[in-house]
Backbone as a chain_set.jsonl record, in Angstrom:
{"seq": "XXXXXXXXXXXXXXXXXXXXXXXXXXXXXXXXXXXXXXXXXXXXXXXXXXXXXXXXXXXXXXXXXXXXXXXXXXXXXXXXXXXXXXXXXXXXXXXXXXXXXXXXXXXXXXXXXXXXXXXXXXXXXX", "coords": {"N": [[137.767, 144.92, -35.956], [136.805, 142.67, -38.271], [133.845, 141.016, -39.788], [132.265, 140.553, -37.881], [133.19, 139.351, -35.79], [133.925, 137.954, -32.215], [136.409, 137.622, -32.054], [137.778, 135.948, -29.701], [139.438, 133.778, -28.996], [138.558, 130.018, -29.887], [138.611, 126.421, -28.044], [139.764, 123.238, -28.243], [139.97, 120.175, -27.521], [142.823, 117.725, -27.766], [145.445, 115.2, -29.433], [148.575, 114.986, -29.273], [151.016, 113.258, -31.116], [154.6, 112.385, -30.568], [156.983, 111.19, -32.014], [160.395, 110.102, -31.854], [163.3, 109.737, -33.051], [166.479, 108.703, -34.571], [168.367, 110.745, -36.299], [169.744, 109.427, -38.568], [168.793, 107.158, -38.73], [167.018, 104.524, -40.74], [164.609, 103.649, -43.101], [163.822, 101.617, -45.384], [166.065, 102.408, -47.435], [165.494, 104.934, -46.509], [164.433, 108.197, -45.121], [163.781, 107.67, -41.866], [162.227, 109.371, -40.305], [161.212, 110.868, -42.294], [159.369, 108.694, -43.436], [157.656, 108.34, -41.463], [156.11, 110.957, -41.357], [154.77, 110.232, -44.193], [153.684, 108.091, -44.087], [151.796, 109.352, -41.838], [150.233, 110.929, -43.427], [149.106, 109.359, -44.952], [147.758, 108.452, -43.786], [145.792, 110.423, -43.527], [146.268, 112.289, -41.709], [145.785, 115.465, -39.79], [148.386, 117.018, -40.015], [151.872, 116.987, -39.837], [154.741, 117.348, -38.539], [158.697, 117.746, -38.627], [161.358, 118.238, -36.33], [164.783, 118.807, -35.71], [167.016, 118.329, -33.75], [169.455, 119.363, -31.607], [171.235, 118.544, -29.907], [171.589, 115.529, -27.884], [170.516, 112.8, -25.883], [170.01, 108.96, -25.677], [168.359, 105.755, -25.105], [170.876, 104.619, -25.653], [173.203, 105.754, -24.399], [174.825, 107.189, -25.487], [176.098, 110.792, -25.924], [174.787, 112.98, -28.591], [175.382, 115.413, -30.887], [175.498, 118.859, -32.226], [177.46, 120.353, -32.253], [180.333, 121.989, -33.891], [182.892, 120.753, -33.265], [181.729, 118.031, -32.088], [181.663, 116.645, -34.331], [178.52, 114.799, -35.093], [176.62, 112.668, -36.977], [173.916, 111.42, -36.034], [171.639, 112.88, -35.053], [168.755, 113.972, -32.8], [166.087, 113.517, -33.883], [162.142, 114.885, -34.241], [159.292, 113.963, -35.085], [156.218, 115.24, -34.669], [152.965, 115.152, -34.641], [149.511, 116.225, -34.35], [146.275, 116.204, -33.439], [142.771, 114.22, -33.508], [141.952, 112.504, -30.907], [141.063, 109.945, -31.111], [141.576, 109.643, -33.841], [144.011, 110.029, -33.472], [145.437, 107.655, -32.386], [143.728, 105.596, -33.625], [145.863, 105.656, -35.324], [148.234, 104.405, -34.775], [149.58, 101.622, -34.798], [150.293, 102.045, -37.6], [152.476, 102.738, -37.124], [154.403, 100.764, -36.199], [156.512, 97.865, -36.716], [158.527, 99.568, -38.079], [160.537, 100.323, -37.181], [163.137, 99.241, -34.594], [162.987, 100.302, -30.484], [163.01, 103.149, -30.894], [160.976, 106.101, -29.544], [157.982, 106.718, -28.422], [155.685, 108.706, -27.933], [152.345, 110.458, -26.51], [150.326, 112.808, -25.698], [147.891, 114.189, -24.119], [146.589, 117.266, -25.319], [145.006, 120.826, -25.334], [144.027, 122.551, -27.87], [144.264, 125.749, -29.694], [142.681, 127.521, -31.126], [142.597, 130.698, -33.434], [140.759, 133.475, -35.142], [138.778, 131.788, -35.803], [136.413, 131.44, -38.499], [136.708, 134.246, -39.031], [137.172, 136.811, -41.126], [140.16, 137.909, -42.5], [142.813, 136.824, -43.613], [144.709, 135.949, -41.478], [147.239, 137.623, -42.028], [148.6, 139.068, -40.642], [147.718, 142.366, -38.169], [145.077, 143.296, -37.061]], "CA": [[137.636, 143.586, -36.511], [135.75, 142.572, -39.74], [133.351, 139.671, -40.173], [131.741, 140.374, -36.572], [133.611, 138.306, -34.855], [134.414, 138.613, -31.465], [138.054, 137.74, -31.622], [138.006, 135.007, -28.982], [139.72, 132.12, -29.314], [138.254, 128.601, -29.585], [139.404, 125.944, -27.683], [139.303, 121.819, -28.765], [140.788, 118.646, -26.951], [143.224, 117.081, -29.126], [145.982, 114.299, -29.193], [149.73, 114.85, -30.086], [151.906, 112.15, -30.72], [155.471, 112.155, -30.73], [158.146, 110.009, -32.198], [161.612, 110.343, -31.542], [164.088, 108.905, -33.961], [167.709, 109.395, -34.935], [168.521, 111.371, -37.937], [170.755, 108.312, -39.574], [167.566, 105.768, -39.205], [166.405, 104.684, -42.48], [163.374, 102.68, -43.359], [163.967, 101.331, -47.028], [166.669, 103.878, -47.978], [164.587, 106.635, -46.558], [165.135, 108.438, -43.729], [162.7, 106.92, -40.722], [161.585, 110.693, -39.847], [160.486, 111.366, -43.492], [158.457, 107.089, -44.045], [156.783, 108.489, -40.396], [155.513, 111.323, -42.25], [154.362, 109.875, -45.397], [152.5, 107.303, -43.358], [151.005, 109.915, -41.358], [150.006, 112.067, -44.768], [148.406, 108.779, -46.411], [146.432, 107.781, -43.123], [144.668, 111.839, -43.589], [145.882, 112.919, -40.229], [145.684, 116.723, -40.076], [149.482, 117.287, -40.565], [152.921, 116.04, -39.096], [155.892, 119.06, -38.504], [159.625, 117.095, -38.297], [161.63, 118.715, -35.883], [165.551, 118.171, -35.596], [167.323, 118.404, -32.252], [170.548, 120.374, -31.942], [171.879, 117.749, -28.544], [170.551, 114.661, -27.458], [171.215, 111.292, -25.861], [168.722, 107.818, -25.387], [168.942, 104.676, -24.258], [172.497, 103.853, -25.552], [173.583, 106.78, -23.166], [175.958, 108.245, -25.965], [175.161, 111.825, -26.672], [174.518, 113.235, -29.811], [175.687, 117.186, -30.679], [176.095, 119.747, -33.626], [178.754, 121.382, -32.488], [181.422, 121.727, -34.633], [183.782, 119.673, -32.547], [181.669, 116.492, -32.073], [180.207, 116.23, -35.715], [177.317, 113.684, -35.175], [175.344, 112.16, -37.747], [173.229, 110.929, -35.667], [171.072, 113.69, -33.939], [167.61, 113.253, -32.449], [165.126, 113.593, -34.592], [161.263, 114.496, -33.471], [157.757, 113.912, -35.527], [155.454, 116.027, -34.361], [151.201, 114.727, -34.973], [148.644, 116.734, -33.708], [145.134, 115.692, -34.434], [141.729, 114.402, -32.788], [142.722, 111.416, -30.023], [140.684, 108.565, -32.074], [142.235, 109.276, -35.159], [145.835, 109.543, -33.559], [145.259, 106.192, -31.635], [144.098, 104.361, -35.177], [147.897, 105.5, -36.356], [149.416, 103.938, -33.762], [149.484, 100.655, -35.642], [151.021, 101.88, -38.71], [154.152, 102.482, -36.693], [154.823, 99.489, -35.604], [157.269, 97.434, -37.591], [159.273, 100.097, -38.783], [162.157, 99.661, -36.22], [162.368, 98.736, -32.656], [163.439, 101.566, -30.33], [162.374, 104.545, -31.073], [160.623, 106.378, -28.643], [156.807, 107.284, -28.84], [154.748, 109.883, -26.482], [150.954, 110.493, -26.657], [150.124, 113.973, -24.938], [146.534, 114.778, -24.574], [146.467, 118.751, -25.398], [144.133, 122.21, -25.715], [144.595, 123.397, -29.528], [143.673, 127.475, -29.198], [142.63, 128.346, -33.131], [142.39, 132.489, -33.295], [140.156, 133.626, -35.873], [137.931, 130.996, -36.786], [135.344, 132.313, -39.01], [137.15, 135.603, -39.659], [137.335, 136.779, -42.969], [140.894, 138.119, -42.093], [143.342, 135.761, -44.397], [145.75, 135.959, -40.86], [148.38, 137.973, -42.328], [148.895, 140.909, -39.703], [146.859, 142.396, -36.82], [143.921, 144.65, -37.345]], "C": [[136.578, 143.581, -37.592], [134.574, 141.38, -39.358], [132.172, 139.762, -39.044], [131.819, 139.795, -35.949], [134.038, 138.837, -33.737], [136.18, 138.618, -31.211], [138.809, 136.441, -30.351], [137.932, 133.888, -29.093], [138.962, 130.667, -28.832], [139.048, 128.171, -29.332], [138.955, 124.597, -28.529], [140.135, 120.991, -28.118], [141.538, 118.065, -28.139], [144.315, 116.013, -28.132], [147.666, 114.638, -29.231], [151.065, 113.897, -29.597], [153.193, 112.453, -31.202], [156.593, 111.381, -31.05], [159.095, 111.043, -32.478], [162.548, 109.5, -31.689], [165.857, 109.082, -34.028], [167.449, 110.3, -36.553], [169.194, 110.179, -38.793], [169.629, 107.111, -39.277], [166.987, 105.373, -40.206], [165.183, 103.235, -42.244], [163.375, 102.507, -44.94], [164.441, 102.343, -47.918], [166.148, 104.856, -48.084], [164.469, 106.926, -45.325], [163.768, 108.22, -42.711], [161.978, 108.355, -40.39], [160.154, 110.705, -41.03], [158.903, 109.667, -43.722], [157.187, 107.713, -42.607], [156.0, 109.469, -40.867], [154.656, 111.137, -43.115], [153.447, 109.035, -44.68], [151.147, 108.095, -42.452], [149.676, 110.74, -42.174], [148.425, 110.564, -45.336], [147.383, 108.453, -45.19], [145.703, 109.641, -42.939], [144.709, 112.326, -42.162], [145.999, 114.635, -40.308], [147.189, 117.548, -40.293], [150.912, 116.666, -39.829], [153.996, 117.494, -39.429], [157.127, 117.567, -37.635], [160.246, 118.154, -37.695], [163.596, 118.338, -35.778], [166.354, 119.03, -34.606], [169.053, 118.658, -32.795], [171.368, 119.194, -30.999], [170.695, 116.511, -28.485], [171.084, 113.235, -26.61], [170.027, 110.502, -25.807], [168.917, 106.744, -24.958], [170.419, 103.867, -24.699], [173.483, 104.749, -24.846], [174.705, 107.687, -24.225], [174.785, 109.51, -26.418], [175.295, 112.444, -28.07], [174.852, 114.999, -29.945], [175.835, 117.506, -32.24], [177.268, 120.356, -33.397], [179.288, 120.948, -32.75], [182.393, 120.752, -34.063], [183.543, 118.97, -32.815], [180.502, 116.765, -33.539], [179.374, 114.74, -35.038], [176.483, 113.713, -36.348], [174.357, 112.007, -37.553], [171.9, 111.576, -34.538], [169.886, 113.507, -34.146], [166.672, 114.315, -33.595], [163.261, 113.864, -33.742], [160.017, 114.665, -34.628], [156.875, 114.298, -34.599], [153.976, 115.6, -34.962], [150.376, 115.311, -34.06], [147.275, 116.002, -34.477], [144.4, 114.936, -33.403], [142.037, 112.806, -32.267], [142.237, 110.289, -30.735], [142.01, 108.214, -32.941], [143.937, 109.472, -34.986], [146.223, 107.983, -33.068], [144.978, 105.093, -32.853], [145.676, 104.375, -36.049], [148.239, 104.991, -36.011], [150.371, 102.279, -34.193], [150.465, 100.603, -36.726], [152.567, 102.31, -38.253], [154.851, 101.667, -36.553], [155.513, 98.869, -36.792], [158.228, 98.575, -38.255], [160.846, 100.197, -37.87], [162.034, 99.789, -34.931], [163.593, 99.82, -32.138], [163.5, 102.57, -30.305], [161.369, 105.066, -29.959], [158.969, 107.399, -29.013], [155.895, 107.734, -27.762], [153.475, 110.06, -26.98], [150.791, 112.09, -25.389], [148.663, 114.563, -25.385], [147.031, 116.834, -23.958], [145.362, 119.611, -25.332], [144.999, 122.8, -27.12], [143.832, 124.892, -29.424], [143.621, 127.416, -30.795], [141.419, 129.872, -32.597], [141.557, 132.275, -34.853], [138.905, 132.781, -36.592], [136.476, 131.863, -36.885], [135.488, 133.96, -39.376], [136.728, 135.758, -41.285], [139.146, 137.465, -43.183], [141.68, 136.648, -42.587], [145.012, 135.26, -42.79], [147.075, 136.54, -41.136], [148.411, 139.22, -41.859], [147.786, 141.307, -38.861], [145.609, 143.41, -37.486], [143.128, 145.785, -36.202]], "O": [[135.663, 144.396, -37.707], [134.777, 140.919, -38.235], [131.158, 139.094, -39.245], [130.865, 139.399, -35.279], [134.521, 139.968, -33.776], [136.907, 139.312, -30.5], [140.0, 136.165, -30.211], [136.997, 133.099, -29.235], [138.829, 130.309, -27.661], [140.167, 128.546, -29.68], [138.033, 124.659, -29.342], [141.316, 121.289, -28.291], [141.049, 117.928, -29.26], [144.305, 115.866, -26.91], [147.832, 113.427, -29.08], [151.738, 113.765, -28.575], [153.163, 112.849, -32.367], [157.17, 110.88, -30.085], [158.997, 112.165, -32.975], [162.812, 108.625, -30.865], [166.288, 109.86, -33.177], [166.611, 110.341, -37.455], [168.928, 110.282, -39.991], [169.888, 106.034, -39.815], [166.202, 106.22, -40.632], [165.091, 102.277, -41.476], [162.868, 103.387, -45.636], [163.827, 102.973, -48.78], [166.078, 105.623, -49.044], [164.4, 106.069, -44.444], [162.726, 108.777, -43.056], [160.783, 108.148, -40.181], [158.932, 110.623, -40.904], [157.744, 109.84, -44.101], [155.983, 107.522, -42.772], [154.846, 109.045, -40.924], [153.628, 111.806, -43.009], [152.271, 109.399, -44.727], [149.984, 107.701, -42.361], [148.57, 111.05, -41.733], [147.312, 110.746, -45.828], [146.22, 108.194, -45.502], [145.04, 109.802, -41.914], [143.737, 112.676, -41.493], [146.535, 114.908, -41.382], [147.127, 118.696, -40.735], [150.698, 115.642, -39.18], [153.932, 118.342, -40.318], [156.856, 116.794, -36.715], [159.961, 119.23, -38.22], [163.658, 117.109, -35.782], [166.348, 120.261, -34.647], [169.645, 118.331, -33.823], [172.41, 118.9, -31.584], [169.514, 116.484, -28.832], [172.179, 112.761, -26.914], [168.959, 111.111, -25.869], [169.903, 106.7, -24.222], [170.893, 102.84, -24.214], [174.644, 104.348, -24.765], [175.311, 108.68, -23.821], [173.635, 109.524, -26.857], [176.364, 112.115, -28.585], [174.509, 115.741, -29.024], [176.155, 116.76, -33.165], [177.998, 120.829, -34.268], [179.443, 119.759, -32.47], [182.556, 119.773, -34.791], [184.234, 118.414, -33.668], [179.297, 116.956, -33.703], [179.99, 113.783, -34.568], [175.753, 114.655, -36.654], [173.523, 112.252, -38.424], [171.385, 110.999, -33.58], [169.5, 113.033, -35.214], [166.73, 115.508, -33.891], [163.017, 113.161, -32.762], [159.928, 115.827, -35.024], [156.778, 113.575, -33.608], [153.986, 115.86, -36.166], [150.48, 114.926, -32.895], [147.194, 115.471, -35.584], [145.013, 114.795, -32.345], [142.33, 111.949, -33.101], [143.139, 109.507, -31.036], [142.886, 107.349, -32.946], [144.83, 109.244, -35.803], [147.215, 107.349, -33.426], [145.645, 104.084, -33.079], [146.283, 103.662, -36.848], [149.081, 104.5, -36.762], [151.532, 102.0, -33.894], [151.251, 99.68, -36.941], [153.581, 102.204, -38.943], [156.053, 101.795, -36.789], [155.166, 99.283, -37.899], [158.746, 98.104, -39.267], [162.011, 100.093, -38.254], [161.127, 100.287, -34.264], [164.608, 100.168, -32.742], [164.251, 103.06, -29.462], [160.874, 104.099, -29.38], [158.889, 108.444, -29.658], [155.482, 107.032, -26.838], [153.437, 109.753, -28.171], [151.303, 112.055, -24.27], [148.317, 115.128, -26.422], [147.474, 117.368, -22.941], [144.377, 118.879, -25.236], [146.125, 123.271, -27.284], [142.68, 124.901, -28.989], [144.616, 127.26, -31.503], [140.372, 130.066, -31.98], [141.65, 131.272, -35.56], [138.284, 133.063, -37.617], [135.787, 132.512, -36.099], [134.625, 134.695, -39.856], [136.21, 135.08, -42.173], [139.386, 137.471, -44.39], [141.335, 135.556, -42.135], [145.982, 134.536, -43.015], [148.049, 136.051, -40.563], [148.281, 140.262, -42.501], [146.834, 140.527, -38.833], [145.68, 144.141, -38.474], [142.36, 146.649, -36.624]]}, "num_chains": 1, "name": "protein.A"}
């Protein structure tokens, strides 16, 4: 190892919130995944990862699929927010109003970050 580090991972308490949308939801001709995003981006949360679901069903009990057979439009969608429990709890707010339904989770986590303080840019083992 370089830098004199020992190599052992820090830990940190964190927040991550989940919303869980359709793919065909729109919020002012824009797809409800992507406006959850952009909202997340402008309130400086540490990043947002969209996820899109292969199967699914929710509370209208129909299910949702890729396979070729049952084309669906309509497959589940998931926003992904990690980030420090305050500052996911002040977002919580700017969700609201964007459509009723949707399904929103709060999961207090352990974030593991390898290398901090390396000098090691993370690209391969040493």
């Amino acid at each position: 190892m370089t830098g004199g580090t020992t190599g052992v991972p820090t830990t940190e308490a964190a927040t991550r919130l989940t919303v869980i949308v359709g793919e065909a939801d729109q919020w002012r001709h824009r797809p409800l995944y992507a406006e959850v995003v952009h909202r997340a981006h402008e309130a400086g949360l540490a990043g947002a990862s969209v996820f899109r679901g292969v199967e699914g069903f929710g509370a209208s009990s129909v299910v949702h699929t890729s396979r070729l057979l049952s084309l669906s439009e309509d497959l589940p969608v998931a926003v992904v927010i990690v980030d420090d429990d305050a500052r996911v709890r002040a977002f919580l707010p700017r969700l609201a109003g964007l459509v009723d339904g949707f399904l929103v989770t709060l999961d207090r986590i352990e974030v593991v970050r390898y290398g901090v303080g390396d000098e090691d840019d993370g690209g391969g083992t040493r």
